[in-house]
Coordinates of C-alpha atoms and ligand atoms in Angstrom, one line a residue:
X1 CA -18.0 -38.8 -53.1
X2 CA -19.7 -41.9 -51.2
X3 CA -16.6 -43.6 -49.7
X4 CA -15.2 -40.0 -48.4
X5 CA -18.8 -39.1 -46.5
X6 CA -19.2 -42.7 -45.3
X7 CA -15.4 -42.0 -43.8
X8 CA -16.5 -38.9 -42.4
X9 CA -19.6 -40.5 -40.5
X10 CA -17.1 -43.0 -39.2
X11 CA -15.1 -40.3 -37.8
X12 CA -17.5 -37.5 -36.2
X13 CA -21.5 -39.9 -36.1
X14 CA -23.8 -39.8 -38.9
X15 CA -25.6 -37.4 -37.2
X16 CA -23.3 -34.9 -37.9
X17 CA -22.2 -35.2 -41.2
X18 CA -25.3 -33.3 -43.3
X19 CA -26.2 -33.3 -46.9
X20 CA -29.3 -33.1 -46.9
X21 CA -30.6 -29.2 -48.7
X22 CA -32.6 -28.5 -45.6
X23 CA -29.9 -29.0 -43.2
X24 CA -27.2 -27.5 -44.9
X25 CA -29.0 -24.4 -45.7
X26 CA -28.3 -22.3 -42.7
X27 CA -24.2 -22.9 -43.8
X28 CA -24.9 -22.1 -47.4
X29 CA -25.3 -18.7 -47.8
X30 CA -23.9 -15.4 -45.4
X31 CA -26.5 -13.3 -43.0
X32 CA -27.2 -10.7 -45.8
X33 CA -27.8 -13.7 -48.6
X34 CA -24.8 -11.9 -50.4
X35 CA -22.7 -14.9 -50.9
X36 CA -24.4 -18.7 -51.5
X37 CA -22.6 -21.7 -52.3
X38 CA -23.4 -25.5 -52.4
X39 CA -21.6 -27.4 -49.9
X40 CA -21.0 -31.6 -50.5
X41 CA -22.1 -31.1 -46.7
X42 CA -21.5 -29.5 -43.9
X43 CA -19.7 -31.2 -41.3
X44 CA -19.8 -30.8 -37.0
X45 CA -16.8 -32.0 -35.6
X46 CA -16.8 -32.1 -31.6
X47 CA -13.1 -31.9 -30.7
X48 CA -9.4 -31.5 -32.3
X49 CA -9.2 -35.0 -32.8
X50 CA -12.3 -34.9 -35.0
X51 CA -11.8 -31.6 -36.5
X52 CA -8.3 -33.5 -37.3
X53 CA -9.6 -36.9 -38.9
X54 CA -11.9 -35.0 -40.8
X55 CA -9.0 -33.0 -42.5
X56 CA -6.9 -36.0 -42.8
X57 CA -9.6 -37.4 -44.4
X58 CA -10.7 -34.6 -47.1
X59 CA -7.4 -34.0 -47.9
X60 CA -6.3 -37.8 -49.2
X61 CA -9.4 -37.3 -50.9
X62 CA -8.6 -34.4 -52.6
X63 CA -11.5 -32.3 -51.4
X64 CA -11.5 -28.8 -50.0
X65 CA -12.4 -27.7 -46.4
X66 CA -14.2 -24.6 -46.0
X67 CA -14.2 -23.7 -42.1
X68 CA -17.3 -21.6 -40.4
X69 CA -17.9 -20.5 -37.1
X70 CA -20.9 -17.9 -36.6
X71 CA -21.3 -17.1 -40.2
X72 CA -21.0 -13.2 -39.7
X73 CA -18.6 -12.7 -41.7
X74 CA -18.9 -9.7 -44.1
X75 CA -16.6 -10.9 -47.5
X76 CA -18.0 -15.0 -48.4
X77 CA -15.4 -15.9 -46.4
X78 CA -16.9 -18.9 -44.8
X79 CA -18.8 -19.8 -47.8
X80 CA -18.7 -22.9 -50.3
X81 CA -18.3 -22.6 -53.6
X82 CA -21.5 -23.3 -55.9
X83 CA -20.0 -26.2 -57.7
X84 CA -21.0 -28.7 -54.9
X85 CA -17.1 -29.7 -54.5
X86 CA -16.2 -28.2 -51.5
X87 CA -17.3 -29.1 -47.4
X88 CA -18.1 -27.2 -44.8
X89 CA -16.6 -27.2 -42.0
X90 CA -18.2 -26.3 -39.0
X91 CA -16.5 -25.5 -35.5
X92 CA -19.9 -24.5 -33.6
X93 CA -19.4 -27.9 -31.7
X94 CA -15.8 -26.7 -29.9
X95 CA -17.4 -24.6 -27.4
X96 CA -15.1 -25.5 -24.5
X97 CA -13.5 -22.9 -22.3
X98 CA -10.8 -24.9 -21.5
X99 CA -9.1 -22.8 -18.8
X100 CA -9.4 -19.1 -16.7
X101 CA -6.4 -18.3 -15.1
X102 CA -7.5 -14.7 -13.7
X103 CA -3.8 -13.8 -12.1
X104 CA -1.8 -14.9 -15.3
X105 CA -4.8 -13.1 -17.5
X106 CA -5.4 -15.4 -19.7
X107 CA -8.1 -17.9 -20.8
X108 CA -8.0 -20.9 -22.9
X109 CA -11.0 -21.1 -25.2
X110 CA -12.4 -23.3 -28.2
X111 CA -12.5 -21.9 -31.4
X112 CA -16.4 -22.1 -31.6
X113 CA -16.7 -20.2 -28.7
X114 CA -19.1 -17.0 -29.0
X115 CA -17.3 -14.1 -28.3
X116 CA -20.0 -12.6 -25.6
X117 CA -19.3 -16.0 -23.7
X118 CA -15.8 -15.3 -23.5
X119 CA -16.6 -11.8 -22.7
X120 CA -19.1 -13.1 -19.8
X121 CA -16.0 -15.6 -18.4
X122 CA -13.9 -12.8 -18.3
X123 CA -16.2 -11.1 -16.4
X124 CA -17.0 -13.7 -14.4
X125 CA -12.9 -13.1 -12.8
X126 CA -13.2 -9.7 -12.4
X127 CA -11.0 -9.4 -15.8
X128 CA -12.1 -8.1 -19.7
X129 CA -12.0 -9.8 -22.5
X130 CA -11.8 -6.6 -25.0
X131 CA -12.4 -7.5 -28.0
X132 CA -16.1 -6.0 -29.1
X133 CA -18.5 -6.3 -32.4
X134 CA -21.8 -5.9 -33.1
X135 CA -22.0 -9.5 -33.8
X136 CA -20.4 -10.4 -30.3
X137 CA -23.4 -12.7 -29.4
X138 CA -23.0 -14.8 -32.6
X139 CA -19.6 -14.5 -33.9
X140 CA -17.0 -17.0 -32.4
X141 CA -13.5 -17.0 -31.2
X142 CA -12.1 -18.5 -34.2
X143 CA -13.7 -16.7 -37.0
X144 CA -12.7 -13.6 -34.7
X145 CA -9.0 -15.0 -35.2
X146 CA -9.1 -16.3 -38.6
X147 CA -10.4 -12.2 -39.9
X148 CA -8.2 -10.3 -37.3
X149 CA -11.5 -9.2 -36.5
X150 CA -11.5 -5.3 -35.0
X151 CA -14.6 -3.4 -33.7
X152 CA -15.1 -0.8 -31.5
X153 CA -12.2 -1.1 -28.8
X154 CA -9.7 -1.6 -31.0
X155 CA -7.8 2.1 -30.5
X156 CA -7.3 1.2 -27.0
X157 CA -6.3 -2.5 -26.9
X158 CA -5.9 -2.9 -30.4
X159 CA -7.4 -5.9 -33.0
X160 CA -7.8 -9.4 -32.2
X161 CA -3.9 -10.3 -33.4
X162 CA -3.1 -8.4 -30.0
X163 CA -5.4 -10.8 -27.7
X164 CA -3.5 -14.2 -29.0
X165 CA -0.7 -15.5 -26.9
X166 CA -1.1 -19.0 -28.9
X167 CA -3.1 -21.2 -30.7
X168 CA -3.5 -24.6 -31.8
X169 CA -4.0 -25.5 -35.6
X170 CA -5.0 -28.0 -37.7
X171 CA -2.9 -28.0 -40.8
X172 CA -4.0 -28.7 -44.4
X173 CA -2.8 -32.7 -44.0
X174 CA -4.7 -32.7 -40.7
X175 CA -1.8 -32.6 -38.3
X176 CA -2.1 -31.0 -35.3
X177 CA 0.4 -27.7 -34.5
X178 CA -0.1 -27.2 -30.6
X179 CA 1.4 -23.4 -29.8
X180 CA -1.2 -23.2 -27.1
X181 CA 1.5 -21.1 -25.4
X182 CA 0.3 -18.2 -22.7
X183 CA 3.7 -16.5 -23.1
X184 CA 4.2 -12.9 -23.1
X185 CA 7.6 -13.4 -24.9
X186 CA 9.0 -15.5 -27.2
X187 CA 11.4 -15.2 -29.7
X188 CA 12.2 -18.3 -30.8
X189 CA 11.9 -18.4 -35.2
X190 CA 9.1 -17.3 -37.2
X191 CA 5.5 -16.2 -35.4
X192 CA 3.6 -19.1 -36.7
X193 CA 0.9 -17.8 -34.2
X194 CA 0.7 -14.4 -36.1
X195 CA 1.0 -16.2 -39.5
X196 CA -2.6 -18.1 -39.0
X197 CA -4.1 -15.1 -37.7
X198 CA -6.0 -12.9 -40.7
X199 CA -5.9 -15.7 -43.1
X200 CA -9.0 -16.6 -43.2
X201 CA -8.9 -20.2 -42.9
X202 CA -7.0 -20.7 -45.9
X203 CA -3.9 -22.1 -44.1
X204 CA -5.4 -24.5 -41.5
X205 CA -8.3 -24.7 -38.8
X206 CA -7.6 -23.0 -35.5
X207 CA -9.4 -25.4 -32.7
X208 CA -8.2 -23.3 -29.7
X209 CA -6.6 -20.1 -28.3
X210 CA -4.9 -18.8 -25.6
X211 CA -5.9 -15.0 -25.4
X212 CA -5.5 -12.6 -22.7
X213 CA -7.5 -11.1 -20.0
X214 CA -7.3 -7.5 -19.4
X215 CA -7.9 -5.4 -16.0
X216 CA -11.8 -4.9 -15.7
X217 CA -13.3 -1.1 -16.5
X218 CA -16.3 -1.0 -14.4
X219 CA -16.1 2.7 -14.4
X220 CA -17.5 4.1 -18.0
X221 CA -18.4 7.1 -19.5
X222 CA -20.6 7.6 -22.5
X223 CA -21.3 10.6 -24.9
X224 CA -23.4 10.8 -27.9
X225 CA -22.1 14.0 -29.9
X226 CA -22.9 16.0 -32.9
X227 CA -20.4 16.9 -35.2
X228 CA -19.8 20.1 -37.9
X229 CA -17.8 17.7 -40.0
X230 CA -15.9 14.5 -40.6
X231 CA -12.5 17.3 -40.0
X232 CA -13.7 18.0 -37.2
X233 CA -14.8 14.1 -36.0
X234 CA -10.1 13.6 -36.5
X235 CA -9.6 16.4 -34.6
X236 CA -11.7 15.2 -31.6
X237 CA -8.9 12.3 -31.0
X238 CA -5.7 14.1 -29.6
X239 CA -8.2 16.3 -27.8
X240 CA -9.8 13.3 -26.1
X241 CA -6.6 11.3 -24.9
X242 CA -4.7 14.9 -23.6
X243 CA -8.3 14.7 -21.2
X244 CA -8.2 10.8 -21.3
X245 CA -4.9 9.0 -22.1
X246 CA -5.7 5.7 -22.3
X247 CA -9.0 5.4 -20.7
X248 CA -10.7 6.6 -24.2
X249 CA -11.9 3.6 -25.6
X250 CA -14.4 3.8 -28.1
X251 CA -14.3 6.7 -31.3
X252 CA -17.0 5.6 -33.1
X253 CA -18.3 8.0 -36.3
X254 CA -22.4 8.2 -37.5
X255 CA -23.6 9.4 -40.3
X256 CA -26.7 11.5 -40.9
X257 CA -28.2 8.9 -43.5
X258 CA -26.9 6.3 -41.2
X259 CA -28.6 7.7 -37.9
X260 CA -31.4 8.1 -39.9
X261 CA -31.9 3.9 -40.7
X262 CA -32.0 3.6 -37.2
X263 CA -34.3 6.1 -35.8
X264 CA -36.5 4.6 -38.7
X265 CA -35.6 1.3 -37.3
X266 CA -37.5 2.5 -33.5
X267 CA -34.3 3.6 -31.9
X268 CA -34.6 7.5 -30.2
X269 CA -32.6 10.1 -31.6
X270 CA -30.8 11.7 -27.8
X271 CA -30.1 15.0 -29.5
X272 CA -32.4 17.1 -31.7
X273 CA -29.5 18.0 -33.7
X274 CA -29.4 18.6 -37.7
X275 CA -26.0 18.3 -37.6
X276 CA -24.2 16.2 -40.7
X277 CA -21.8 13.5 -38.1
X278 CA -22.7 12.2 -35.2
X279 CA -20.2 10.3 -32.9
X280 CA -19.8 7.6 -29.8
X281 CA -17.2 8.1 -27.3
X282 CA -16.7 6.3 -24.2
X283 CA -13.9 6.2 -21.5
X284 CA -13.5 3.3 -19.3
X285 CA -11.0 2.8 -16.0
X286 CA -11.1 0.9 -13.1
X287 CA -13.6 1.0 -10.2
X288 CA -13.2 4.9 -8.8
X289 CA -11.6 6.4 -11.9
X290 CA -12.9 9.6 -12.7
X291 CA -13.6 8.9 -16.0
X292 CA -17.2 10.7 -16.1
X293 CA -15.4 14.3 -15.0
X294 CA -12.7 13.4 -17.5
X295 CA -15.3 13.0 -20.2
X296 CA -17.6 16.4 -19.3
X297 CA -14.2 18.1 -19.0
X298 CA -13.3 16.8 -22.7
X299 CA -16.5 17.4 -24.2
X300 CA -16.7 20.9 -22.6
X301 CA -13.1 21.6 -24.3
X302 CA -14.9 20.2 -27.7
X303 CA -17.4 22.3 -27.6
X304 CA -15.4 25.6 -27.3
X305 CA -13.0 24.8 -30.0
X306 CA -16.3 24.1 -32.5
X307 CA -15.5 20.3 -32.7
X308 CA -18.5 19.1 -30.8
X309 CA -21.5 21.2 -31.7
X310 CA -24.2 19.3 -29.0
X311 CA -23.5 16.4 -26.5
X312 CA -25.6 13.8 -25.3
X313 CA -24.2 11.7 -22.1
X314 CA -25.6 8.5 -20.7
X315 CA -26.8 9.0 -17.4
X316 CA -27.8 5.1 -16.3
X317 CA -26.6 2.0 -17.7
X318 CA -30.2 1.7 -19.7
X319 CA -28.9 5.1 -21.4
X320 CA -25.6 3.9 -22.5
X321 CA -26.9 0.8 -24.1
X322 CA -29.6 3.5 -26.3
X323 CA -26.2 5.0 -27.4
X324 CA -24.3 2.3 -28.4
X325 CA -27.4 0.5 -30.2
X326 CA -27.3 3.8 -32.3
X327 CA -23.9 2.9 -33.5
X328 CA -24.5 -0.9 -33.7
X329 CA -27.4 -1.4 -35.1
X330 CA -26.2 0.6 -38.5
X331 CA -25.5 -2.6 -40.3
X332 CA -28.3 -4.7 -40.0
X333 CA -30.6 -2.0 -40.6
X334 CA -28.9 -0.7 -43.5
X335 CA -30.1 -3.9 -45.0
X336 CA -33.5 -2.6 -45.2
X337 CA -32.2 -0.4 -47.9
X338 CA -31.6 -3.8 -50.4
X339 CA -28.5 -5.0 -50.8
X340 CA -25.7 -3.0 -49.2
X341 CA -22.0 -3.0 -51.5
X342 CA -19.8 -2.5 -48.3
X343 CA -16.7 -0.9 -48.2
X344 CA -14.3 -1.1 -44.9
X345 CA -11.4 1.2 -45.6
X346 CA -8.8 2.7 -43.9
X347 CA -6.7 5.8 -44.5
X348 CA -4.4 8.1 -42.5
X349 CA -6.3 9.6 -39.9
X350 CA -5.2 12.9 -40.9
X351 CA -6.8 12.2 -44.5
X352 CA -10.1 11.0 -43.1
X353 CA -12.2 13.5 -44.8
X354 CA -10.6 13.4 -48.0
X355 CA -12.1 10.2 -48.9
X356 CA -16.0 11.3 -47.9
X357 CA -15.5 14.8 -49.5
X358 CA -14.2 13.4 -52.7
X359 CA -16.5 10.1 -53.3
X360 CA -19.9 11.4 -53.0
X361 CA -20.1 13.7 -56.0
X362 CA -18.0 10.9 -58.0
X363 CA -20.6 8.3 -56.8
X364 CA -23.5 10.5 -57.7
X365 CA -22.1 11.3 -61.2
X366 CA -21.7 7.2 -61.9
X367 CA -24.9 6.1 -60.3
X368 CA -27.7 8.9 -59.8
X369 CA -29.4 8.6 -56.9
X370 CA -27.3 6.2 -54.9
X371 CA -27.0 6.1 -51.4
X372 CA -23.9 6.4 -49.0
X373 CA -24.4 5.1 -45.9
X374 CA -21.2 6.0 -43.7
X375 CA -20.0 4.9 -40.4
X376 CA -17.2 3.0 -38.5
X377 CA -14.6 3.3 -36.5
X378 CA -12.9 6.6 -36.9
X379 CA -10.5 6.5 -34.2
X380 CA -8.9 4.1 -35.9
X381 CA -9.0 6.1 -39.7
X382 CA -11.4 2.8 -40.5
X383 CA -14.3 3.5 -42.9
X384 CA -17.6 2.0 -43.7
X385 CA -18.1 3.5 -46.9
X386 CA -21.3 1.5 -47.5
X387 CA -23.5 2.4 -50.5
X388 CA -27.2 1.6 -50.8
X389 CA -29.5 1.4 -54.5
X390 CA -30.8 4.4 -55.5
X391 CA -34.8 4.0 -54.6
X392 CA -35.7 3.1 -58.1
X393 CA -33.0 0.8 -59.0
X394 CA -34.0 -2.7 -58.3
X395 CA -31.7 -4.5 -55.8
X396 CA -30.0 -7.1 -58.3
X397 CA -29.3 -4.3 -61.4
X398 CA -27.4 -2.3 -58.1
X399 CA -25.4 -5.4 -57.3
X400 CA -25.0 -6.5 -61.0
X401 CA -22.8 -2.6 -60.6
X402 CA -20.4 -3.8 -57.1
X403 CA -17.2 -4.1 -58.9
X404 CA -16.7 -0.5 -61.0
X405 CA -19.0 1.5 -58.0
X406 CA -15.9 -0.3 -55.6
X407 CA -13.5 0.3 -57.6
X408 CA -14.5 3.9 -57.5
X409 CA -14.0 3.8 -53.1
X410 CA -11.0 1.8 -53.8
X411 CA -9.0 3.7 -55.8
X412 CA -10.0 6.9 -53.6
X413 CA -8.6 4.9 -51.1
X414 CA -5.5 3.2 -52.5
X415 CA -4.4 7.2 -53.6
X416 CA -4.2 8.0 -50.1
X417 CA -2.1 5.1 -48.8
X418 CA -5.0 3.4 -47.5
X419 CA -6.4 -0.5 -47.4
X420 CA -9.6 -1.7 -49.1
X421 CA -10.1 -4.1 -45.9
X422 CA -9.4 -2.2 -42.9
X423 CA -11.0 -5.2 -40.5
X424 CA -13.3 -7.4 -42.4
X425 CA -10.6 -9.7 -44.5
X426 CA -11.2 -10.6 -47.9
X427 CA -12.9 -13.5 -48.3
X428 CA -13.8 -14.0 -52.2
X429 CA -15.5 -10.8 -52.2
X430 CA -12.4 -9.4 -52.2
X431 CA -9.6 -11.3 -53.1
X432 CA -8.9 -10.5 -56.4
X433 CA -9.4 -6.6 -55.9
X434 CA -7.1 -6.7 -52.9
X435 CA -4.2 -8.5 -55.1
X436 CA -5.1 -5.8 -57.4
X437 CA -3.8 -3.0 -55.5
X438 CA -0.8 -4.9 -54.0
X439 CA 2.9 -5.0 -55.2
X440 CA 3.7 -8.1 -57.2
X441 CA 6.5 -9.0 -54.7
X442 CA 3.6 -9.1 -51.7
X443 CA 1.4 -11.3 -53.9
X444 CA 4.2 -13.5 -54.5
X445 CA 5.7 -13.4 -50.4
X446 CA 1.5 -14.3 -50.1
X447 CA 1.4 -17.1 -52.7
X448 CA 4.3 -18.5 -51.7
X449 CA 3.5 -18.8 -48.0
X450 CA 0.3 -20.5 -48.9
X451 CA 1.7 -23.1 -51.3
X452 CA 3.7 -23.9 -48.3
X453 CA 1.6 -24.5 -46.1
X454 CA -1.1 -26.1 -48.1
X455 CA 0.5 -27.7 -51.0
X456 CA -2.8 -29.5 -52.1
X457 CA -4.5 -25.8 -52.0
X458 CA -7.7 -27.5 -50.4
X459 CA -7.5 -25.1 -47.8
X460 CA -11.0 -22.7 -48.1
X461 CA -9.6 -21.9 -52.3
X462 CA -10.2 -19.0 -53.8
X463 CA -10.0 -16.7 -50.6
X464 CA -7.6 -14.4 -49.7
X465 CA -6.1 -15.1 -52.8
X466 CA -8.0 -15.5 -56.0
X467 CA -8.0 -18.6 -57.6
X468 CA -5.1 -18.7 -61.0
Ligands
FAD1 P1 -17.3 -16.7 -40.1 O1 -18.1 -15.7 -40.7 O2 -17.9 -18.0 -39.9 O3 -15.9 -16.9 -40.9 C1 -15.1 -15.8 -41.2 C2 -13.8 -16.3 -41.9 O4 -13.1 -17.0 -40.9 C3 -14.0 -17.3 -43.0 O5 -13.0 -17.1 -43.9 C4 -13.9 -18.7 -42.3 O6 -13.4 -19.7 -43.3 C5 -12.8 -18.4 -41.3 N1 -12.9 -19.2 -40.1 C6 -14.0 -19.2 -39.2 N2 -13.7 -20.0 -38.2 C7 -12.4 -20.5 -38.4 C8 -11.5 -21.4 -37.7 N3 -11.9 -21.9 -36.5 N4 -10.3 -21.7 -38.2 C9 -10.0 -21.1 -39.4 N5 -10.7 -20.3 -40.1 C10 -11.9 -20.0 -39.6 N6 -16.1 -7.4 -38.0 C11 -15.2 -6.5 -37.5 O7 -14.0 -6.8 -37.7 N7 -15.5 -5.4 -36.8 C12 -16.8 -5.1 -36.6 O8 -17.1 -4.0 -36.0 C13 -17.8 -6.0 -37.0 N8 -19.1 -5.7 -36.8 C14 -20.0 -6.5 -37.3 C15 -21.4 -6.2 -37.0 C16 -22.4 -7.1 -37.4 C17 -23.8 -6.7 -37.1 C18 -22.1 -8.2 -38.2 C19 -23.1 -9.2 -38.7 C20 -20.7 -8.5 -38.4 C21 -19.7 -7.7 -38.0 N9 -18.4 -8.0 -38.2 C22 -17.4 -7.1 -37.8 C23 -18.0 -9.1 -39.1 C24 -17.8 -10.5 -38.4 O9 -18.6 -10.6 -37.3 C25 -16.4 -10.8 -38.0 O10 -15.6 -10.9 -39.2 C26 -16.1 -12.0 -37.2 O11 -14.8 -12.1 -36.8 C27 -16.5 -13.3 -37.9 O12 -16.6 -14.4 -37.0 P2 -17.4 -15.7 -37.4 O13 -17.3 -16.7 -36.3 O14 -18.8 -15.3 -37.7 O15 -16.7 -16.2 -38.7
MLT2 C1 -19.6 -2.4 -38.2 O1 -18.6 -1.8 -37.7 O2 -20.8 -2.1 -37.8 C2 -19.4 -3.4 -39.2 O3 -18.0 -3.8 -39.2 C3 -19.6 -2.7 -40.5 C4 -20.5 -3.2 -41.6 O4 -21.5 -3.8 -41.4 O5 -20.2 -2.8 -42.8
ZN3 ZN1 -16.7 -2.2 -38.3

């Protein structure tokens, strides 16, 4: 393709059009080294106009766009194929924050913004930006959007969808949509804005959002507890908004084996407990709120209804960060274990332990020795049903074994009504299985929206919806 990357370096500078192995290598592959592809190269646009000329000029080419922001996504989204076809696009290099405006709450951001920097500008006004990961200091506004992404706030302000007021797009042909709208209201057609969100790039290239600002929640209250069961972990939730309302924020469930990975990992253990669950709770209100007596008052409650067997609270700022690193750091340190097949399932709330009484001894009869490694966000029924190699197993014979030991969490899941992608998206990890479990009519209302959007289908191919 010499005329279309001579083109390109016309467009954005040489100097940021790269093909050579070294430079693209960083874009090739995904954090864990899960997915790798081979990118014709990997391109750094600066602004919507380039991010447009560059689509313009791929598409009249025939060639498809893959976008990237912080590469933390958990399904290949964001990742080539191997065939050497298909550019990267990265948006690292739209990092403006285009506007605050504190009494409207809302803020104006780049795609390639990181989301701790929007986070930090919210701050900066007094306001809160609540959207929250693990991977919030690398993980940018527009990957956020394009994987709905969720996290650990989401039961009390709900996923990234609810943060966008508007957005501006890049279609497939490389014109520009501009819905950079800040309305609360608008019913005026079809929610385009809605439509781009959770589609993973494969119907244009957000450049920009509006997203809004929340009321700040300076007052916090943070409890490490120890559970008798995963029952008992669904039970905890109407108990802790009658004390709470909606100043509980954070429902977050640990596993023993999970726990475990990170005490091994250097982090302290707050509770000498040898109790099965573990979980994270906080409650957060303005300046003033009560929300530490509303918390004790809660947890002592818990505790005499046999739903929290031990509590841990943090008494200093330096104590709540040890908490929440117990819960956040289960991920990367699960990778210590080899190669992790994730899961990220949801179910009813009420069916939460069905899935984790019913899996392991299914798991164990297919795959001796394997490992479950479960955590996640159980205030919102979401599941990380992550399974590690058994120790003997060597890491690529356990991978070789991802689609039948998923299909086994997957179908557990499905039975109950739930989703196989609770937060993460598909990518091409897990298009086909998705497409799988849905009704022909939504794979067709799916298809069909994509075709017209992106006619060409040179939109990031092959995710969301597997390649025919
Ligand atoms: P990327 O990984 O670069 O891309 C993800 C997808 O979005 C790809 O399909 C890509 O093509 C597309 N995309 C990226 N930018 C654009 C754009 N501007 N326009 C169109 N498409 C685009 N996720 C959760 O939901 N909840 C969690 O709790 C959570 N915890 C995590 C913890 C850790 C330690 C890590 C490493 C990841 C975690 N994630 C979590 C996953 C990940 O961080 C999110 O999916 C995040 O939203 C991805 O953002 P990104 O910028 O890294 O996107
Ligand atoms: C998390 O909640 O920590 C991530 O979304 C889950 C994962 O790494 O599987
Ligand atoms: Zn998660």
């Amino acid at each position: 393709m010499p005329d279309l990357l001579t083109d390109l370096r016309d467009a954005i500078g040489s100097e940021h059009v790269l093909t050579e192995a070294a430079d693209v290598e960083a874009y090739a592959a995904d954090w864990r080294g899960a997915y790798r592809g081979t990118p014709l190269a990997v391109v750094r646009p600066s602004s919507t106009a380039e991010v447009s000329a560059v689509v313009r000029l791929a598409h009249d080419a025939g060639v498809a766009i893959v976008p990237q922001g912080g590469n933390t996504g958990m399904c290949g989204g964001a990742i080539p194929s191997g065939d050497g076809s298909q550019i990267v696009l990265s948006l690292g290099r739209l990092r403006r924050i285009r506007a605050v405006d504190a009494p409207g709450g809302t803020i104006t951001v780049e795609a390639g913004v990181v989301l701790a920097d929007v986070q930090a500008a919210a701050a900066s006004v007094d306001r809160l930006f609540p959207l929250s990961l693990g991977s919030e200091g690398s993980c940018t506004v527009g990957g956020n959007i394009a994987t709905n992404a969720g996290g650990t706030a989401v039961l009390r302000y709900g996923m990234m969808r609810a943060q966008v007021l508007g957005l501006e797009v890049v279609l497939p042909d490389g014109r520009v949509w501009d819905g950079l709208r800040s309305l609360r209201k608008d019913n005026t057609g079809y929610d385009l804005t809605q439509l781009f969100i959770g589609a993973e790039g494969t119907l244009g290239v957000v450049t920009a959002a509006v997203l809004t600002l929340h009321p700040a929640t300076p007052a916090r209250a943070t409890a490490w507890v120890a559970l008798p069961s995963v029952a008992a972990a669904a039970s905890l939730l109407p108990l802790l908004r009658e004390y709470a309302a909606e100043r509980l924020t954070t429902r977050e469930l640990v596993s023993r084996p999970a726990l475990e990975l990170v005490v091994d990992a250097g982090l302290q253990d707050p509770l000498s407990s040898d109790a099965s669950w573990f979980g994270l709770i906080e409650l957060a209100g303005p300046a003033g709120s009560s929300v530490d007596v509303d918390l004790e008052r809660a947890l002592g409650a818990a505790i005499e209804l046999g739903l929290v067997l031990d509590a841990a609270v943090a008494g200093s700022p330096a104590q709540r960060t040890g908490l929440w690193a117990l819960r956040e750091r289960v991920s990367e340190a699960q990778e210590s274990l080899g190669p992790t097949i994730k899961h990220d399932v949801s179910v009813p709330i009420t069916s939460l332990s069905s899935p984790v009484d019913q899996l392991a001894p299914v798991l164990e009869a297919a795959l001796p020795g394997i490992r479950p490694i479960i955590y996640g966000h159980v205030g919102d029924g979401n599941l990380h049903y992550n399974l590690s190699r058994p120790v003997s197993l060597p890491g690529d014979d356990f991978v070789a074994r991802t689609e039948s030991l998923s299909r086994i969490v997957h179908d557990a899941t499905a039975a109950l009504g739930g989703s196989i992608s609770a937060e993460h998206g598909l990518g091409s990890g897990k298009a086909a299985a998705a497409s799988a479990y849905k009704s022909e009519v939504e794979v067709d209302l799916m298809r069909a929206v994509k075709a017209a959007l992106d006619p060409a289908g040179l939109m990031n191919p092959g995710k969301v919806l597997p390649l025919q």
